[in-house]
Amino acid sequence: MTDASPKPHAPGSDAPGSPPKPPWDRRHLVGLADLNGDEITELLDRAVEFRRLADERALPSPLAGATVGNLFFENSTRTRNSFRLAAKRLGAETVEFTEVGSSVAKGETVADTVRTIEALGVDLMVIRHGSPGVPHRLREFVTSGLLNAGDGTHEHPTQALIDLLSLRDAFSQEGTGESLAGKTVTVVGDILHSRVARSNIHGLRALGARVLVCGPSTLLPRQLPGAEFFTDLDAALAQSDAVNLLRVQFERQRGAFFPSPAEYYRLFGMTQTRLTRSGRDPWVLAPGPINRGIELSSEVADGPRSLILKQVANGVFIRMACLATLMEARR
């Protein structure tokens, strides 16, 4: 939905002397598959600006007077608290919803629940649901802005943005420039059940990176446009500038996809020995929660190439950027 009135630009989105970018006109953010490289970069740049302002204790309040509804139909700790903190730092009030004890448990549909929450005067709604596509379908029922906080095995756009920003920071820190163009990033683990993997692939490809996916053949989908498939982690690492270690999602699996956690760790767990053997010294990400001794060793998780805590810190600023940008489009 676009209108003719001017809208504020995201801080840091225009280079000096360059023509201004068109205003953000998307009312919803339900997946990175919908965004191009410029739109993704705009959100990343805005997160960097919020991070700078937070360091200077000079954060603005672009959501003052607004209400954000956090509707989590699935359990969450990091994402939910990150969105709540992001909204409050920008001056918004929040309405918190969980399915346990709600009208959904009594038989109410998700659409009716969302419309009821919206009727309370909610401007933006953050939605997490266990079924793929729910945020997309809800767009036809609401006038509030929708932000997807994870839908089944489909997408998790803000987590992918966090990963992209953390990689930009890391590459800039080592002096190779913050651009992801030409970099090779390997996503390892339970690709079949991972919404994080799908959003990461969309985002990395939009920013010009090469994407490898690696895991047991039983946990690789038959098709994944934009990604190259590996079942040998050492072969993938030998080409990688960064590696993103996905959690094995036992709760989504219906069957035995590998013999045992010990066998998975032997073949696909990230250890310092494996990193050293690669000869590449890649940066290490993990969206969390992490399982030490299954996806990675403590030595790697707490090591100098780990970006795990950096991802957590960047999470609040990415979500601030998304909420503020959608609010501006709504206004």
Coordinates of C-alpha atoms in Angstrom, one line a residue:
M1 CA 0.0 0.0 0.0
T2 CA 1.5 3.3 -1.1
D3 CA 0.4 6.8 -0.7
A4 CA 1.7 10.1 -2.1
S5 CA 2.6 11.7 1.3
P6 CA 6.3 11.8 2.2
K7 CA 7.5 9.5 4.9
P8 CA 10.6 9.7 7.0
H9 CA 13.7 7.9 5.7
A10 CA 15.5 5.4 7.9
P11 CA 18.6 6.8 9.6
G12 CA 21.7 6.0 7.7
S13 CA 19.8 4.8 4.6
D14 CA 21.1 7.4 2.1
A15 CA 24.7 8.0 1.3
P16 CA 25.8 11.6 1.2
G17 CA 25.1 13.2 -2.2
S18 CA 23.1 10.2 -3.4
P19 CA 19.5 10.5 -4.5
P20 CA 17.1 9.6 -1.6
K21 CA 15.8 6.1 -1.6
P22 CA 12.0 5.7 -2.0
P23 CA 10.2 5.6 1.3
W24 CA 9.4 2.2 2.8
D25 CA 5.8 1.4 1.9
R26 CA 5.4 -2.1 3.1
R27 CA 2.8 -2.4 5.9
H28 CA 3.9 -5.9 6.9
L29 CA 7.1 -7.8 7.3
V30 CA 6.3 -11.5 7.0
G31 CA 9.4 -12.8 5.2
L32 CA 12.7 -11.9 3.6
A33 CA 11.6 -13.6 0.4
D34 CA 9.5 -10.4 -0.2
L35 CA 12.5 -8.0 0.2
N36 CA 15.2 -6.9 -2.2
G37 CA 18.8 -6.2 -1.2
D38 CA 18.2 -2.4 -0.8
E39 CA 15.3 -3.0 1.6
I40 CA 17.2 -5.4 3.7
T41 CA 20.2 -3.0 3.8
E42 CA 17.9 -0.2 4.9
L43 CA 16.7 -2.2 7.9
L44 CA 20.3 -3.2 8.8
D45 CA 21.5 0.4 8.5
R46 CA 18.6 1.6 10.7
A47 CA 19.5 -1.0 13.3
V48 CA 23.1 0.3 13.3
E49 CA 21.8 3.8 13.9
F50 CA 19.6 2.8 16.8
R51 CA 22.6 1.0 18.3
R52 CA 24.7 4.1 18.0
L53 CA 22.0 6.2 19.6
A54 CA 21.6 3.7 22.4
D55 CA 25.3 3.9 23.1
E56 CA 24.9 7.7 23.3
R57 CA 21.8 7.4 25.5
A58 CA 19.9 9.4 22.9
L59 CA 17.3 7.0 21.6
P60 CA 14.2 8.7 20.0
S61 CA 10.7 7.6 20.7
P62 CA 9.1 7.0 17.3
L63 CA 6.5 4.6 18.7
A64 CA 5.4 7.0 21.5
G65 CA 1.6 6.6 21.8
A66 CA 1.6 3.4 19.9
T67 CA 0.7 -0.1 21.1
V68 CA 2.5 -3.3 20.0
G69 CA 0.8 -6.6 20.5
N70 CA 3.1 -9.6 21.0
L71 CA 1.1 -12.6 20.0
F72 CA 3.0 -15.8 20.6
F73 CA 1.2 -19.0 19.8
E74 CA 4.5 -20.9 20.3
N75 CA 6.9 -20.8 23.2
S76 CA 9.7 -18.3 23.1
T77 CA 12.2 -16.6 25.4
R78 CA 14.7 -14.7 23.3
T79 CA 12.5 -13.5 20.5
R80 CA 9.6 -12.5 22.7
N81 CA 11.7 -10.6 25.3
S82 CA 13.7 -9.0 22.5
F83 CA 10.5 -7.6 20.8
R84 CA 9.1 -6.5 24.1
L85 CA 12.3 -4.6 25.0
A86 CA 12.5 -3.1 21.5
A87 CA 9.0 -1.8 21.6
K88 CA 9.4 -0.2 25.1
R89 CA 12.7 1.4 24.2
L90 CA 11.0 3.1 21.3
G91 CA 8.2 4.4 23.6
A92 CA 5.4 1.9 22.8
E93 CA 3.1 0.1 25.2
T94 CA 2.8 -3.7 24.7
V95 CA 0.0 -6.2 24.9
E96 CA 1.2 -9.7 25.7
F97 CA -0.6 -12.8 24.5
T98 CA 0.1 -16.5 25.0
E99 CA -2.1 -19.3 23.8
V100 CA -2.1 -21.1 27.2
G101 CA -5.2 -20.1 29.0
S102 CA -6.5 -17.9 26.1
S103 CA -9.7 -18.1 24.1
V104 CA -7.8 -20.1 21.5
A105 CA -7.6 -22.9 24.0
K106 CA -11.4 -22.7 24.2
G107 CA -11.8 -23.1 20.4
E108 CA -11.5 -19.5 19.1
T109 CA -9.8 -19.2 15.7
V110 CA -6.5 -17.5 15.3
A111 CA -8.1 -14.9 13.0
D112 CA -10.7 -14.0 15.6
T113 CA -8.1 -13.8 18.3
V114 CA -6.0 -11.4 16.2
R115 CA -9.0 -9.2 15.3
T116 CA -9.9 -9.1 19.0
I117 CA -6.4 -8.0 20.0
E118 CA -6.5 -5.4 17.2
A119 CA -9.8 -4.0 18.5
L120 CA -8.0 -3.1 21.7
G121 CA -6.2 -0.4 19.7
V122 CA -3.0 -2.2 18.7
D123 CA -1.0 -0.6 15.9
L124 CA 1.5 -3.3 15.2
M125 CA 1.3 -7.1 15.9
V126 CA 4.2 -9.4 16.3
I127 CA 3.0 -13.0 15.4
R128 CA 4.7 -16.3 16.1
H129 CA 2.8 -19.4 15.2
G130 CA 3.6 -23.1 14.7
S131 CA 1.9 -23.4 11.3
P132 CA 3.7 -22.1 8.2
G133 CA 2.0 -19.2 6.4
V134 CA -0.2 -18.0 9.3
P135 CA 1.2 -14.4 9.2
H136 CA 0.7 -14.2 5.4
R137 CA -3.0 -15.3 5.7
L138 CA -3.7 -12.9 8.6
R139 CA -2.9 -9.9 6.4
E140 CA -6.4 -10.1 4.9
F141 CA -8.0 -9.9 8.3
V142 CA -6.2 -6.9 9.9
T143 CA -5.4 -3.2 9.3
S144 CA -2.5 -3.3 11.9
G145 CA 1.0 -3.9 10.6
L146 CA 2.1 -7.5 11.0
L147 CA 5.6 -8.7 11.8
N148 CA 6.4 -12.4 11.5
A149 CA 8.3 -13.7 14.6
G150 CA 8.5 -17.2 13.1
D151 CA 5.9 -19.3 11.3
G152 CA 6.4 -23.1 11.6
T153 CA 9.2 -24.2 9.3
H154 CA 8.6 -21.3 6.8
E155 CA 10.4 -18.1 7.8
H156 CA 11.9 -16.1 10.7
P157 CA 12.9 -12.8 9.1
T158 CA 14.1 -10.9 12.1
Q159 CA 16.5 -13.7 13.1
A160 CA 18.0 -13.7 9.7
L161 CA 18.4 -9.9 9.8
I162 CA 20.2 -10.4 13.1
D163 CA 22.5 -12.9 11.5
L164 CA 23.2 -10.6 8.6
L165 CA 24.0 -7.6 10.8
S166 CA 26.3 -9.7 13.0
L167 CA 28.2 -10.9 9.9
R168 CA 28.5 -7.4 8.5
D169 CA 29.9 -6.3 11.9
A170 CA 32.4 -9.2 11.9
F171 CA 33.6 -8.7 8.4
S172 CA 34.1 -5.0 9.0
Q173 CA 36.0 -5.8 12.2
E174 CA 38.5 -8.0 10.4
G175 CA 39.1 -5.3 7.7
T176 CA 37.4 -7.1 4.8
G177 CA 34.6 -4.6 4.5
E178 CA 31.1 -5.0 5.8
S179 CA 29.6 -6.1 2.4
L180 CA 28.5 -9.7 2.2
A181 CA 28.9 -9.8 -1.6
G182 CA 31.3 -12.5 -2.6
K183 CA 31.4 -14.1 0.9
T184 CA 30.6 -17.8 1.4
V185 CA 28.3 -18.6 4.3
T186 CA 27.5 -22.2 5.3
V187 CA 24.3 -23.0 7.2
V188 CA 24.7 -26.3 9.1
G189 CA 22.2 -28.7 10.6
D190 CA 18.5 -29.3 10.6
I191 CA 17.8 -27.5 7.4
L192 CA 14.6 -29.4 6.7
H193 CA 12.7 -28.1 9.7
S194 CA 14.4 -24.6 10.0
R195 CA 12.6 -21.4 9.3
V196 CA 15.9 -19.6 10.2
A197 CA 17.7 -21.4 7.3
R198 CA 15.1 -20.3 4.8
S199 CA 15.1 -16.6 5.8
N200 CA 18.9 -16.6 5.9
I201 CA 19.2 -18.0 2.4
H202 CA 16.9 -15.3 1.1
G203 CA 18.8 -12.6 2.9
L204 CA 22.3 -13.8 2.1
R205 CA 21.5 -14.2 -1.6
A206 CA 19.8 -10.8 -1.8
L207 CA 23.1 -9.3 -0.4
G208 CA 25.3 -11.2 -2.9
A209 CA 26.6 -14.0 -0.7
R210 CA 27.2 -17.6 -1.8
V211 CA 25.2 -20.0 0.4
L212 CA 26.1 -23.6 1.3
V213 CA 23.8 -25.8 3.3
C214 CA 25.2 -28.9 5.1
G215 CA 23.7 -31.6 7.2
P216 CA 22.6 -35.2 7.2
S217 CA 20.9 -36.1 3.9
T218 CA 17.8 -36.9 5.9
L219 CA 17.7 -33.3 7.2
L220 CA 18.2 -31.6 3.8
P221 CA 15.1 -30.7 1.8
R222 CA 14.9 -31.9 -1.8
Q223 CA 15.0 -28.4 -3.2
L224 CA 16.2 -25.1 -1.7
P225 CA 16.6 -22.5 -4.4
G226 CA 19.8 -20.4 -4.1
A227 CA 21.8 -22.9 -2.0
E228 CA 24.4 -25.5 -2.7
F229 CA 24.1 -28.8 -0.9
F230 CA 26.8 -30.6 1.1
T231 CA 26.8 -33.6 3.4
D232 CA 30.5 -33.4 4.2
L233 CA 31.0 -30.6 6.8
D234 CA 34.8 -30.5 6.4
A235 CA 34.4 -30.0 2.6
A236 CA 32.0 -27.1 3.2
L237 CA 34.1 -25.5 5.9
A238 CA 37.1 -25.4 3.5
Q239 CA 35.2 -22.9 1.4
S240 CA 33.5 -20.9 4.2
D241 CA 34.0 -17.4 5.5
A242 CA 31.3 -17.9 8.2
V243 CA 29.2 -20.8 9.4
N244 CA 25.7 -20.7 11.0
L245 CA 25.0 -23.6 13.3
L246 CA 21.3 -24.4 13.5
R247 CA 19.7 -26.1 16.5
V248 CA 18.6 -29.7 15.9
Q249 CA 14.8 -29.3 16.3
F250 CA 13.9 -32.5 18.0
E251 CA 10.4 -31.1 18.8
R252 CA 9.6 -30.8 15.1
Q253 CA 10.9 -34.1 14.0
R254 CA 8.6 -37.1 13.4
G255 CA 11.0 -40.0 13.2
A256 CA 14.7 -40.8 13.6
F257 CA 16.7 -38.6 11.2
F258 CA 20.1 -39.7 12.5
P259 CA 21.3 -42.6 14.7
S260 CA 22.0 -40.6 17.9
P261 CA 23.1 -37.1 19.1
A262 CA 26.6 -38.4 19.6
E263 CA 26.7 -39.5 16.0
Y264 CA 25.4 -36.1 14.9
Y265 CA 28.1 -34.4 16.9
R266 CA 30.8 -36.6 15.4
L267 CA 29.8 -35.8 11.9
F268 CA 28.3 -32.3 12.1
G269 CA 29.3 -30.8 15.5
M270 CA 31.6 -27.8 15.4
T271 CA 34.8 -28.3 17.4
Q272 CA 37.9 -26.2 17.6
T273 CA 39.8 -29.1 15.9
R274 CA 37.4 -29.0 13.0
L275 CA 37.6 -25.2 12.6
T276 CA 41.4 -25.3 12.7
R277 CA 41.6 -28.1 10.2
S278 CA 39.5 -26.1 7.8
G279 CA 42.3 -23.5 7.4
R280 CA 39.7 -20.8 7.0
D281 CA 39.0 -19.6 10.6
P282 CA 35.4 -18.8 9.8
W283 CA 33.1 -16.7 12.0
V284 CA 30.6 -18.8 14.0
L285 CA 26.9 -18.0 14.5
A286 CA 24.1 -19.9 16.2
P287 CA 20.6 -18.5 16.5
G288 CA 20.0 -20.3 19.8
P289 CA 19.2 -21.8 22.0
I290 CA 22.4 -23.7 21.6
N291 CA 22.9 -27.4 22.5
R292 CA 26.5 -27.8 23.6
G293 CA 27.9 -31.1 22.7
I294 CA 25.4 -31.6 19.9
E295 CA 25.8 -28.6 17.5
L296 CA 29.0 -27.2 18.8
S297 CA 31.6 -27.5 21.6
S298 CA 31.9 -25.1 24.5
E299 CA 35.3 -24.1 23.2
V300 CA 33.8 -22.9 20.0
A301 CA 30.7 -21.3 21.5
D302 CA 32.8 -19.2 23.9
G303 CA 35.7 -18.8 21.5
P304 CA 37.1 -15.6 19.8
R305 CA 35.3 -16.4 16.5
S306 CA 31.9 -16.8 18.1
L307 CA 29.3 -14.2 17.3
I308 CA 26.6 -15.8 19.5
L309 CA 26.3 -13.1 22.2
K310 CA 26.7 -10.4 19.5
Q311 CA 23.6 -11.9 17.8
V312 CA 21.6 -11.6 21.0
A313 CA 22.7 -8.0 21.5
N314 CA 21.9 -7.1 17.9
G315 CA 18.4 -8.7 18.2
V316 CA 17.0 -5.7 20.1
F317 CA 18.3 -3.2 17.6
I318 CA 17.1 -5.2 14.5
R319 CA 13.6 -5.4 16.1
M320 CA 13.6 -1.7 16.9
A321 CA 14.4 -1.0 13.3
C322 CA 11.6 -3.2 12.0
L323 CA 9.0 -1.9 14.4
A324 CA 9.9 1.8 13.7
T325 CA 10.0 1.3 9.9
L326 CA 6.6 -0.5 9.8
M327 CA 5.1 2.2 12.1
E328 CA 6.3 4.9 9.7
A329 CA 4.7 3.1 6.8
R330 CA 1.5 2.8 8.7
R331 CA 1.4 6.5 9.4

